[in-house]
Coordinates of C-alpha atoms in Angstrom, one line a residue:
M30 CA -1.1 76.1 43.8
E31 CA -2.1 73.9 40.9
I32 CA -1.1 70.3 41.2
P33 CA 0.7 69.2 38.0
Y34 CA -0.3 66.2 35.9
R35 CA 2.4 63.5 35.6
S36 CA 3.3 64.6 32.1
E37 CA 4.1 68.1 33.4
V38 CA 6.7 67.0 36.0
P39 CA 10.3 67.7 34.8
K40 CA 12.1 64.5 34.0
E41 CA 15.0 65.3 36.4
Q42 CA 12.5 65.5 39.3
T43 CA 11.3 61.9 38.7
W44 CA 12.8 58.6 39.4
D45 CA 14.6 56.8 36.6
L46 CA 12.9 53.4 36.1
T47 CA 14.8 52.8 32.8
R48 CA 17.6 51.4 35.0
I49 CA 15.2 48.5 35.7
F50 CA 13.8 48.1 32.2
K51 CA 14.9 50.5 29.4
T52 CA 11.5 50.2 27.7
E53 CA 8.1 48.6 28.3
A54 CA 9.0 46.2 25.5
D55 CA 11.9 45.0 27.6
W56 CA 9.5 44.5 30.5
E57 CA 7.1 42.6 28.3
A58 CA 9.9 40.3 27.1
A59 CA 11.0 39.7 30.7
F60 CA 7.4 39.1 31.7
K61 CA 6.9 36.5 28.9
A62 CA 10.2 34.7 29.8
V63 CA 9.5 34.6 33.5
K64 CA 5.9 33.4 32.9
Q65 CA 7.3 30.4 31.1
E66 CA 9.8 29.8 33.9
V67 CA 7.0 29.9 36.5
K68 CA 4.9 27.4 34.5
A69 CA 7.9 25.0 34.6
L70 CA 8.4 25.2 38.4
P71 CA 5.7 22.7 39.4
A72 CA 7.7 20.0 37.6
L73 CA 10.5 20.5 40.3
E74 CA 8.2 19.0 42.9
D75 CA 8.9 15.4 41.9
G76 CA 12.0 14.3 43.7
F77 CA 12.5 17.7 45.3
T78 CA 14.2 16.3 48.4
E79 CA 15.6 13.0 47.0
S80 CA 19.1 14.2 47.9
A81 CA 20.8 17.2 49.5
A82 CA 22.4 18.2 46.1
V83 CA 19.0 18.1 44.3
L84 CA 17.4 20.2 47.0
Y85 CA 20.2 22.8 46.7
D86 CA 20.0 22.9 42.9
R87 CA 16.2 23.2 42.8
L88 CA 16.1 25.9 45.5
T89 CA 18.7 27.8 43.6
Q90 CA 16.6 27.5 40.4
I91 CA 13.5 28.6 42.2
F92 CA 15.1 31.7 43.8
A93 CA 16.6 32.7 40.5
V94 CA 13.0 32.8 39.0
D95 CA 11.9 34.7 42.1
R96 CA 14.7 37.2 41.7
R97 CA 13.8 37.9 38.0
L98 CA 10.1 38.1 39.0
S99 CA 10.8 40.7 41.7
K100 CA 12.1 43.2 39.1
I101 CA 9.0 42.7 36.9
Y102 CA 6.7 43.2 39.9
V103 CA 8.5 46.2 41.3
Y104 CA 8.7 48.0 37.9
A105 CA 5.0 47.6 37.2
S106 CA 4.0 48.7 40.7
M107 CA 6.2 51.8 40.8
A108 CA 5.2 52.8 37.2
S109 CA 1.6 52.6 38.2
D110 CA 2.0 54.4 41.6
V111 CA 3.2 57.7 40.0
D112 CA -0.1 58.0 38.0
T113 CA -2.9 55.7 39.1
S114 CA -5.2 57.1 36.4
N115 CA -2.9 55.6 33.7
Q116 CA -4.9 52.5 32.6
K117 CA -1.9 51.0 30.7
K118 CA 0.3 51.2 33.8
L119 CA -2.6 49.8 36.0
A120 CA -2.8 46.9 33.6
L121 CA 0.9 46.2 33.9
N122 CA 0.6 46.3 37.7
S123 CA -2.3 43.9 37.6
R124 CA -0.4 41.5 35.4
G125 CA 2.6 41.8 37.7
Q126 CA 0.4 40.9 40.7
S127 CA -1.2 38.0 38.9
L128 CA 2.2 36.6 37.9
A129 CA 3.4 36.9 41.5
A130 CA 0.3 34.9 42.6
E131 CA 1.0 32.3 39.9
Y132 CA 4.5 32.0 41.2
Q133 CA 3.3 31.5 44.8
A134 CA 1.0 28.8 43.6
A135 CA 3.7 27.1 41.6
V136 CA 6.1 26.8 44.5
A137 CA 3.5 26.0 47.2
F138 CA 4.9 22.5 47.3
I139 CA 8.2 23.6 48.9
Q140 CA 6.9 23.9 52.5
P141 CA 5.1 20.5 52.5
A142 CA 8.2 18.9 51.0
I143 CA 10.6 20.3 53.5
L144 CA 8.2 19.4 56.3
A145 CA 8.0 15.8 55.0
L146 CA 11.8 15.7 55.1
G147 CA 11.7 16.8 58.8
K148 CA 14.3 18.3 61.1
E149 CA 16.4 15.1 61.3
G150 CA 16.4 14.7 57.5
L151 CA 17.3 18.4 57.1
D152 CA 20.2 18.1 59.6
A153 CA 21.5 15.1 57.6
F154 CA 21.3 17.1 54.4
F155 CA 23.3 20.0 55.9
K156 CA 26.1 17.6 56.7
E157 CA 25.9 16.0 53.2
E158 CA 25.8 19.2 51.2
P159 CA 27.8 22.2 52.6
R160 CA 26.3 24.5 50.0
L161 CA 22.9 24.1 51.7
E162 CA 24.2 26.1 54.6
N163 CA 23.3 29.2 52.5
Y164 CA 19.6 28.2 52.9
R165 CA 19.8 27.1 56.6
H166 CA 17.8 29.9 58.2
Y167 CA 15.2 29.8 55.3
L168 CA 14.7 26.0 55.7
E169 CA 14.7 26.1 59.5
Q170 CA 11.9 28.8 59.4
I171 CA 9.8 26.3 57.3
V172 CA 10.3 23.5 59.8
K173 CA 9.4 25.8 62.6
Q174 CA 6.0 26.4 60.9
E175 CA 5.2 22.6 60.7
E176 CA 1.8 22.7 62.4
H177 CA 0.6 25.5 60.1
V178 CA 1.5 24.2 56.7
L179 CA -1.1 22.3 54.7
P180 CA -0.6 19.3 52.3
A181 CA 0.8 20.4 49.0
E182 CA -2.5 20.3 47.0
E183 CA -4.3 22.4 49.6
E184 CA -1.4 24.9 49.7
K185 CA -1.7 25.3 46.0
L186 CA -5.4 26.0 46.3
V187 CA -4.9 28.6 48.9
S188 CA -2.1 30.3 46.9
A189 CA -4.2 30.3 43.8
A190 CA -6.9 32.2 45.7
G191 CA -4.4 35.0 46.3
D192 CA -5.8 37.3 43.6
A193 CA -9.4 36.9 44.9
L194 CA -8.4 37.4 48.5
S195 CA -6.5 40.7 47.7
A196 CA -9.5 42.1 45.6
S197 CA -10.8 44.2 48.5
A198 CA -7.4 45.9 49.1
N199 CA -7.0 46.5 45.4
T200 CA -10.5 48.1 45.3
F201 CA -9.6 50.3 48.2
N202 CA -6.4 51.5 46.5
V203 CA -8.1 52.4 43.2
L204 CA -11.0 54.1 44.9
T205 CA -8.9 56.3 47.2
N206 CA -6.1 57.1 44.7
S207 CA -8.0 57.5 41.5
D208 CA -11.8 57.7 41.8
L209 CA -12.5 59.9 44.8
Q210 CA -13.1 63.5 43.9
F211 CA -12.4 66.1 46.6
P212 CA -13.8 69.7 46.5
Y213 CA -12.1 73.0 46.3
I214 CA -11.7 74.9 49.6
E215 CA -10.2 78.3 50.4
D216 CA -6.7 78.3 51.9
E217 CA -5.6 80.9 54.4
D218 CA -4.8 83.4 51.6
G219 CA -8.3 83.1 50.3
E220 CA -7.2 81.2 47.3
A221 CA -9.3 78.2 46.0
V222 CA -7.3 75.0 46.2
E223 CA -8.4 71.5 45.3
L224 CA -8.3 69.3 48.3
T225 CA -6.1 66.1 48.0
E226 CA -4.8 63.6 50.5
A227 CA -1.4 65.1 49.9
N228 CA -2.3 68.7 50.7
Y229 CA -4.7 67.8 53.4
D230 CA -1.8 67.3 55.7
I231 CA -0.7 70.9 55.1
L232 CA -4.2 72.5 55.3
I233 CA -4.9 70.7 58.6
Q234 CA -1.9 72.5 60.0
S235 CA -3.1 76.0 58.9
Q236 CA -3.0 78.8 61.5
N237 CA -6.5 79.7 60.3
R238 CA -8.9 77.6 62.2
E239 CA -11.7 78.0 59.6
V240 CA -9.3 76.5 56.9
R241 CA -8.6 73.5 59.2
E242 CA -12.2 72.9 59.9
D243 CA -13.1 73.2 56.2
A244 CA -10.4 70.8 55.2
F245 CA -11.5 68.3 57.8
D246 CA -15.2 68.5 57.0
A247 CA -14.6 68.4 53.2
L248 CA -12.3 65.4 53.4
Y249 CA -14.6 63.4 55.7
A250 CA -17.7 64.4 53.8
V251 CA -16.3 62.6 50.8
Y252 CA -15.3 59.5 52.8
G253 CA -18.8 59.6 54.5
Q254 CA -20.5 59.3 51.1
F255 CA -18.7 56.0 50.6
A256 CA -18.7 54.8 54.2
S257 CA -20.6 51.6 53.5
T258 CA -18.3 50.8 50.5
F259 CA -15.2 51.3 52.6
A260 CA -16.7 49.1 55.4
S261 CA -17.2 46.4 52.8
T262 CA -13.7 46.6 51.4
L263 CA -12.2 46.6 54.9
A264 CA -14.5 43.7 56.0
G265 CA -13.5 41.7 52.9
N266 CA -9.8 42.2 53.7
V267 CA -10.3 41.2 57.4
K268 CA -12.2 38.1 56.3
A269 CA -9.3 37.2 54.0
H270 CA -6.8 37.5 56.9
N271 CA -9.0 35.4 59.2
F272 CA -9.6 32.8 56.5
D273 CA -5.9 32.5 56.0
A274 CA -5.3 32.2 59.7
Q275 CA -8.0 29.6 60.2
T276 CA -7.0 27.6 57.2
H277 CA -3.4 27.4 58.5
H278 CA -4.5 26.4 62.1
Y279 CA -3.5 29.6 63.9
Q280 CA -5.3 30.8 67.0
D281 CA -6.2 34.0 65.2
A282 CA -5.0 36.4 62.5
L283 CA -2.7 38.3 64.8
A284 CA -0.8 35.1 65.7
A285 CA -0.6 34.2 62.0
A286 CA 0.7 37.6 61.0
L287 CA 3.4 37.7 63.7
S288 CA 4.4 34.0 63.2
E289 CA 6.2 34.5 59.9
N290 CA 8.9 36.5 61.6
N291 CA 8.7 34.7 64.9
I292 CA 7.5 37.7 66.8
P293 CA 5.8 36.7 70.1
V294 CA 2.2 37.9 70.4
D295 CA 3.3 39.3 73.8
V296 CA 5.4 42.0 71.9
Y297 CA 2.1 43.3 70.4
N298 CA 0.1 43.1 73.6
Q299 CA 3.0 44.6 75.6
L300 CA 2.9 47.6 73.3
L301 CA -0.9 48.1 73.9
T302 CA -0.4 47.7 77.7
S303 CA 2.6 50.1 77.9
V304 CA 0.8 52.8 75.8
H305 CA -2.3 52.5 78.0
K306 CA -0.1 52.9 81.0
H307 CA 1.2 56.2 79.6
L308 CA -1.9 57.7 78.1
D309 CA -1.7 60.3 80.9
L310 CA 1.3 61.8 79.1
L311 CA -0.7 62.1 75.9
H312 CA -3.6 63.7 77.8
R313 CA -1.1 66.2 79.3
Y314 CA 0.0 67.1 75.8
V315 CA -3.5 67.5 74.5
N316 CA -4.5 69.6 77.5
L317 CA -1.5 71.8 76.8
R318 CA -2.6 72.2 73.2
E319 CA -6.1 73.2 74.4
E320 CA -4.6 75.8 76.7
I321 CA -2.1 77.3 74.2
L322 CA -4.7 77.5 71.5
D323 CA -7.2 79.1 73.9
L324 CA -9.9 76.6 73.1
K325 CA -11.0 75.6 76.5
G326 CA -14.0 73.3 76.1
D327 CA -13.8 73.5 72.3
L328 CA -10.7 71.6 71.2
Q329 CA -11.6 69.6 68.0
M330 CA -9.8 67.0 66.0
W331 CA -9.0 69.5 63.3
D332 CA -7.0 71.4 66.0
M333 CA -4.7 68.5 66.7
Y334 CA -2.1 69.2 64.0
V335 CA -1.7 72.9 63.9
P336 CA 1.8 73.8 65.3
I337 CA 1.1 75.3 68.7
T338 CA 4.2 77.4 68.5
G339 CA 2.8 79.5 65.7
K340 CA 3.3 79.5 62.0
P341 CA 6.2 77.2 60.9
S342 CA 9.4 79.1 60.5
L343 CA 11.2 76.1 58.9
S344 CA 10.7 75.4 55.2
Y345 CA 12.9 73.7 52.7
T346 CA 13.3 73.3 49.0
F347 CA 14.1 69.7 48.0
A348 CA 17.8 70.6 47.4
E349 CA 18.0 72.3 50.9
A350 CA 16.4 69.3 52.5
K351 CA 18.9 66.9 50.9
A352 CA 21.7 69.0 52.2
Q353 CA 20.2 69.1 55.7
A354 CA 19.5 65.4 55.8
R355 CA 23.1 64.6 54.7
E356 CA 24.5 66.8 57.4
A357 CA 22.4 65.2 60.2
L358 CA 23.3 61.7 59.1
Q359 CA 27.1 62.3 59.1
V360 CA 27.0 60.8 62.6
L361 CA 26.6 57.4 61.0
G362 CA 29.9 57.6 59.3
E363 CA 31.4 58.2 55.9
D364 CA 30.3 55.0 54.3
Y365 CA 26.6 55.6 55.3
V366 CA 26.8 59.1 53.8
K367 CA 28.2 57.7 50.5
H368 CA 25.1 55.6 50.2
V369 CA 22.9 58.7 50.9
D370 CA 24.8 60.6 48.2
Y371 CA 24.1 57.9 45.6
L372 CA 20.4 58.1 46.3
F373 CA 20.3 61.9 46.3
N374 CA 22.3 62.3 43.1
N375 CA 21.1 59.6 40.8
R376 CA 17.3 60.1 40.2
C377 CA 16.3 57.5 42.8
I378 CA 13.7 59.9 44.4
D379 CA 10.4 60.8 42.8
H380 CA 9.5 63.8 45.0
V381 CA 6.9 66.0 43.1
A382 CA 3.3 65.7 44.2
N383 CA 1.4 65.2 40.9
M384 CA -2.2 64.4 40.1
H385 CA -3.2 60.8 40.7
K386 CA 0.1 59.9 42.4
Q387 CA 0.0 57.4 45.2
S388 CA -0.4 59.4 48.4
G389 CA 2.1 59.3 51.2
A390 CA 5.7 58.0 50.8
Y391 CA 7.6 54.8 50.5
S392 CA 11.0 53.3 49.7
G393 CA 10.9 50.5 47.0
G394 CA 12.9 48.5 44.7
A395 CA 14.2 44.9 44.2
Y396 CA 17.4 43.1 44.9
D397 CA 18.9 43.9 41.5
T398 CA 17.6 47.5 41.2
D399 CA 18.5 50.7 42.9
A400 CA 16.6 51.7 46.0
Y401 CA 13.9 54.2 45.1
E402 CA 11.8 56.6 47.1
L403 CA 8.3 58.0 46.3
L404 CA 7.5 61.3 48.0
N405 CA 4.9 64.0 47.8
W406 CA 7.0 67.0 48.5
Q407 CA 5.3 69.9 50.4
G408 CA 8.5 71.9 51.4
D409 CA 7.9 71.8 55.2
L410 CA 9.7 70.2 58.2
D411 CA 7.5 67.1 57.8
S412 CA 8.8 66.7 54.3
L413 CA 12.4 66.8 55.6
Y414 CA 11.6 64.2 58.2
T415 CA 9.9 62.0 55.5
L416 CA 13.0 62.2 53.4
V417 CA 15.3 61.1 56.2
H418 CA 12.7 58.4 57.1
E419 CA 12.5 56.9 53.6
T420 CA 16.3 57.3 53.1
G421 CA 16.7 55.2 56.2
H422 CA 14.7 52.4 54.5
S423 CA 16.7 52.9 51.3
V424 CA 20.1 52.7 52.8
H425 CA 18.9 49.7 54.8
S426 CA 18.0 48.0 51.5
M427 CA 21.4 49.0 49.9
Y428 CA 23.4 47.6 52.8
T429 CA 21.3 44.4 52.9
R430 CA 21.7 43.7 49.2
E431 CA 25.4 44.4 49.4
N432 CA 25.9 42.0 52.3
Q433 CA 23.3 39.2 52.0
P434 CA 22.5 36.6 49.3
Y435 CA 19.2 36.9 47.5
V436 CA 17.4 34.5 49.9
Y437 CA 18.1 37.0 52.7
G438 CA 18.2 40.1 50.6
D439 CA 15.1 41.7 52.0
Y440 CA 14.0 42.4 55.6
P441 CA 10.8 42.2 57.6
I442 CA 8.8 45.3 58.3
F443 CA 9.5 44.9 62.0
V444 CA 13.1 45.9 61.6
A445 CA 12.4 48.1 58.6
E446 CA 10.7 50.7 60.7
I447 CA 13.6 50.8 63.1
A448 CA 16.0 51.8 60.4
S449 CA 13.8 54.6 59.2
T450 CA 12.8 56.0 62.5
T451 CA 16.3 55.9 63.8
N452 CA 17.1 58.4 61.1
E453 CA 14.2 60.6 62.3
N454 CA 15.5 60.5 65.9
L455 CA 19.0 61.3 64.7
L456 CA 17.7 64.4 62.9
T457 CA 15.8 65.4 66.1
N458 CA 19.0 64.9 68.2
Y459 CA 20.9 66.9 65.6
F460 CA 18.5 69.8 65.9
L461 CA 18.1 69.8 69.6
D462 CA 21.9 69.7 70.2
R463 CA 22.4 72.8 68.1
V464 CA 19.3 75.0 68.1
T465 CA 19.2 77.6 70.9
D466 CA 16.7 80.1 69.6
P467 CA 13.7 79.7 72.0
K468 CA 11.0 79.9 69.3
T469 CA 12.7 77.6 66.9
R470 CA 13.6 75.2 69.7
A471 CA 10.0 75.2 70.9
F472 CA 8.8 74.5 67.4
L473 CA 11.2 71.6 67.1
L474 CA 10.3 70.2 70.5
N475 CA 6.6 70.4 69.5
Y476 CA 7.4 68.7 66.2
Y477 CA 9.0 65.8 68.1
L478 CA 6.1 65.6 70.6
S479 CA 3.6 65.6 67.7
S480 CA 5.7 62.9 65.9
F481 CA 5.8 60.8 69.0
K482 CA 2.0 61.2 69.3
G483 CA 1.6 60.2 65.7
T484 CA 4.0 57.4 65.6
V485 CA 3.8 55.7 69.0
Y486 CA 0.3 56.7 70.3
R487 CA -1.6 57.0 67.1
Q488 CA -0.1 53.8 65.5
T489 CA -0.9 51.9 68.7
Q490 CA -4.4 53.2 68.5
F491 CA -4.6 51.9 64.9
A492 CA -3.1 48.6 66.2
E493 CA -5.8 48.3 68.8
F494 CA -8.5 49.0 66.2
E495 CA -7.0 46.4 63.9
K496 CA -7.0 43.8 66.6
F497 CA -10.6 44.6 67.5
I498 CA -11.9 44.3 63.9
H499 CA -10.2 41.0 63.4
E500 CA -11.5 39.6 66.7
S501 CA -15.0 41.0 65.9
D502 CA -15.2 39.3 62.6
Q503 CA -13.8 36.1 64.0
A504 CA -16.7 36.2 66.6
G505 CA -19.2 36.6 63.8
E506 CA -19.9 40.4 64.2
A507 CA -20.8 42.2 61.0
L508 CA -18.3 45.0 60.3
T509 CA -20.8 47.7 59.2
A510 CA -19.9 51.3 58.8
D511 CA -21.8 52.2 62.0
Y512 CA -20.1 49.5 64.0
L513 CA -16.7 50.5 62.9
C514 CA -17.4 54.3 63.4
G515 CA -18.8 53.6 66.9
F516 CA -15.8 51.7 68.2
Y517 CA -13.3 54.1 66.5
D518 CA -15.0 57.1 68.1
R519 CA -14.7 55.5 71.6
L520 CA -11.1 54.5 71.0
N521 CA -10.2 58.0 69.9
Q522 CA -11.8 59.5 73.0
Q523 CA -9.9 57.1 75.2
Y524 CA -6.5 57.9 73.6
Y525 CA -6.9 61.7 73.4
G526 CA -8.8 62.2 76.6
P527 CA -11.6 64.5 77.8
A528 CA -10.2 67.7 76.3
I529 CA -11.3 66.6 72.8
S530 CA -14.8 67.5 71.9
L531 CA -17.2 64.9 70.7
G532 CA -19.3 65.1 67.6
S533 CA -16.8 65.4 64.7
D534 CA -16.5 62.9 61.9
I535 CA -13.3 61.4 63.2
G536 CA -15.1 58.1 63.7
L537 CA -14.7 57.7 59.9
E538 CA -10.9 57.9 60.0
W539 CA -10.6 54.1 59.6
A540 CA -12.0 54.5 56.1
R541 CA -8.9 56.4 54.8
I542 CA -6.1 54.4 56.5
P543 CA -4.4 52.2 53.8
H544 CA -2.3 50.3 56.4
F545 CA -5.4 48.5 57.7
Y546 CA -5.1 46.5 54.5
Y547 CA -1.5 45.4 55.3
N548 CA -2.2 42.7 57.9
F549 CA -1.1 43.9 61.4
Y550 CA 1.5 46.3 60.0
V551 CA 1.0 49.5 62.0
Y552 CA 2.1 48.3 65.4
Q553 CA 5.6 48.1 64.0
Y554 CA 5.7 51.9 63.5
A555 CA 5.2 52.2 67.3
T556 CA 7.7 49.5 68.4
G557 CA 10.1 50.7 65.7
F558 CA 10.0 54.3 66.9
A559 CA 10.5 53.3 70.5
A560 CA 13.5 51.1 69.7
A561 CA 14.9 53.8 67.4
T562 CA 14.9 56.2 70.3
A563 CA 17.3 54.0 72.2
L564 CA 19.5 53.3 69.1
A565 CA 19.7 57.0 68.0
N566 CA 20.8 58.0 71.5
K567 CA 23.5 55.3 71.4
I568 CA 24.7 56.5 68.0
T569 CA 24.7 60.2 68.9
Y570 CA 26.1 60.0 72.4
G571 CA 27.6 56.5 72.6
S572 CA 30.7 54.7 71.4
Q573 CA 32.1 53.7 68.0
E574 CA 31.1 50.2 68.9
D575 CA 27.4 51.3 69.1
K576 CA 27.6 52.7 65.6
E577 CA 29.2 49.6 64.3
K578 CA 26.6 47.4 65.9
Y579 CA 23.9 49.5 64.2
L580 CA 25.5 49.3 60.8
D581 CA 25.8 45.5 61.2
F582 CA 22.1 45.5 61.9
L583 CA 21.5 47.3 58.6
K584 CA 23.5 44.6 56.8
S585 CA 21.7 41.7 58.4
G586 CA 18.7 41.6 56.0
S587 CA 16.5 38.6 57.0
S588 CA 19.4 36.3 57.9
D589 CA 18.0 35.8 61.4
Y590 CA 14.7 36.5 63.2
P591 CA 14.0 40.2 63.9
I592 CA 14.1 39.8 67.7
N593 CA 17.5 38.2 67.5
I594 CA 18.9 40.8 65.1
M595 CA 17.7 43.6 67.4
Q596 CA 19.2 42.0 70.5
K597 CA 22.6 42.0 68.6
A598 CA 22.0 45.7 67.9
G599 CA 21.5 46.3 71.6
V600 CA 17.7 46.5 72.0
D601 CA 15.8 43.6 73.6
M602 CA 12.2 44.0 72.3
T603 CA 10.8 41.1 74.3
K604 CA 11.0 43.3 77.4
S605 CA 9.2 46.6 78.0
D606 CA 12.4 48.5 78.9
Y607 CA 12.8 50.0 75.4
L608 CA 9.2 51.3 75.6
E609 CA 9.7 52.8 79.1
D610 CA 12.9 54.5 77.8
A611 CA 10.9 56.0 74.9
F612 CA 8.2 57.4 77.2
K613 CA 10.9 58.8 79.5
V614 CA 12.3 60.8 76.6
F615 CA 8.8 61.9 75.6
A616 CA 8.1 63.0 79.2
E617 CA 11.4 64.9 79.4
R618 CA 10.8 66.8 76.2
L619 CA 7.2 67.5 77.2
D620 CA 8.4 69.0 80.4
E621 CA 11.0 71.2 78.6
F622 CA 8.4 72.3 76.0
T623 CA 5.9 73.1 78.7
D624 CA 8.4 75.3 80.5
L625 CA 9.7 76.9 77.3
I626 CA 6.3 77.7 75.9
K627 CA 5.3 79.6 79.1
K628 CA 8.3 81.9 78.6
L629 CA 7.5 82.8 75.0

């Protein structure tokens, strides 16, 4: 199937960004106005904390600029993402990023000023000016970071270096989304198809083993040609993270990344420990795959994604998927479904996979825009799960913006992944509570097991790799392509066990993972999925109070630290119980699948 160019995608199948800015001229006018506002912000430093009223007024002025800037940034980013070959849109995106960096530099004085005021001074201000209560959590977060904030001039210098420090990540994005050229291969019908990151996920699930192997080899042959370049971009990004951590007096980059949201490092390490403890379950699942596929002694990495219950029997048009998602999410109540309906019926979702479109999927937007979703629709069960996942993010955003002021109108990734994967688990519960046909049930169970493998085990593998490369760089090790491939190969063998044959190019996989540029991001997929397992079971099988607690969580934004928000929702993520509960569900469903598959 030919992949359309952006200009060939019907308008009604694209998202409507004109609700953010009607024309690019409107964007330009807003950009020009906000640029002037940003230039005026440093003048607010003088006397910033001379009184509680002044502090309130100036914070309010700064957040108003930030609010207008967020629309500019989001529009430019989203306009570029749907066609990364469009140089004009790329230029808009670059200018949006630069303006955001200018803004960060312009307001770098805030933290040092609040720290100079101190906790006692801040407490006095709260009593003096009741309106400051709106900023209490924001200000207390700053005071909590006291030992990691530099003097004002030094913070300005570090903020001004933001563009340079993000250059490696930008180079990776342009290289992977625009410059890499993948070959044509034959699909299982003997038709020549151009390989892309989007259709690779389909081809690697083909029932024809030769197609799977060809797709795998062709993909990694291209990445292999640029292995040293990708090692350089990844190393540059790691060095940027370590520089920032060292500059701000953190023990390491991991502590720095988790510090912003007050996530204990133990939560990260506890995940690695718990997953290692239960690698035997993953090895069981891999061994079962080897047995079912009749590949004793020859199970390869390109065999890890083919459904082991045969050719997928579940496929969906986009309209069918929206109807199925809506039905599965009814359990969350009428108001939640109203939010889903708005997303589905108002061109908030850009679902067609077109040439040069950002790969994967995401939910985006700003406080004063709709929530939007970028997808690359393939029409399979995975596409349906991606839709409910991103819709989980989007409704989370909608509830947050409706219930929180701008200062708390977003949410950290740590809780974001819980909202999205709770939807995935609700869809799984919906299916497994209703489907009785043995073949379909086996397919759904395997889909869940494969998803768990990909979300908990695989993302933890990524998290372990990410920790390793940051520690290696910090220790002075050169992050060459050979060094990265060697460790990744060993890690892959440890996770998947002895059934996987050695010798494939899987050691290169690190080169194509965009999340390694996000600064200790991926572990939150694993913790989020595990927590979501507990929440979804409470929503599906628990009380009305459980549902209300969950909706309150979605409305919380960043008004408290993530660990506290989750405790109120009913999951304590400082303890390993939620992880053990998740592995228990995985084990139970693995047992059921093992018994069922033997009867088919």
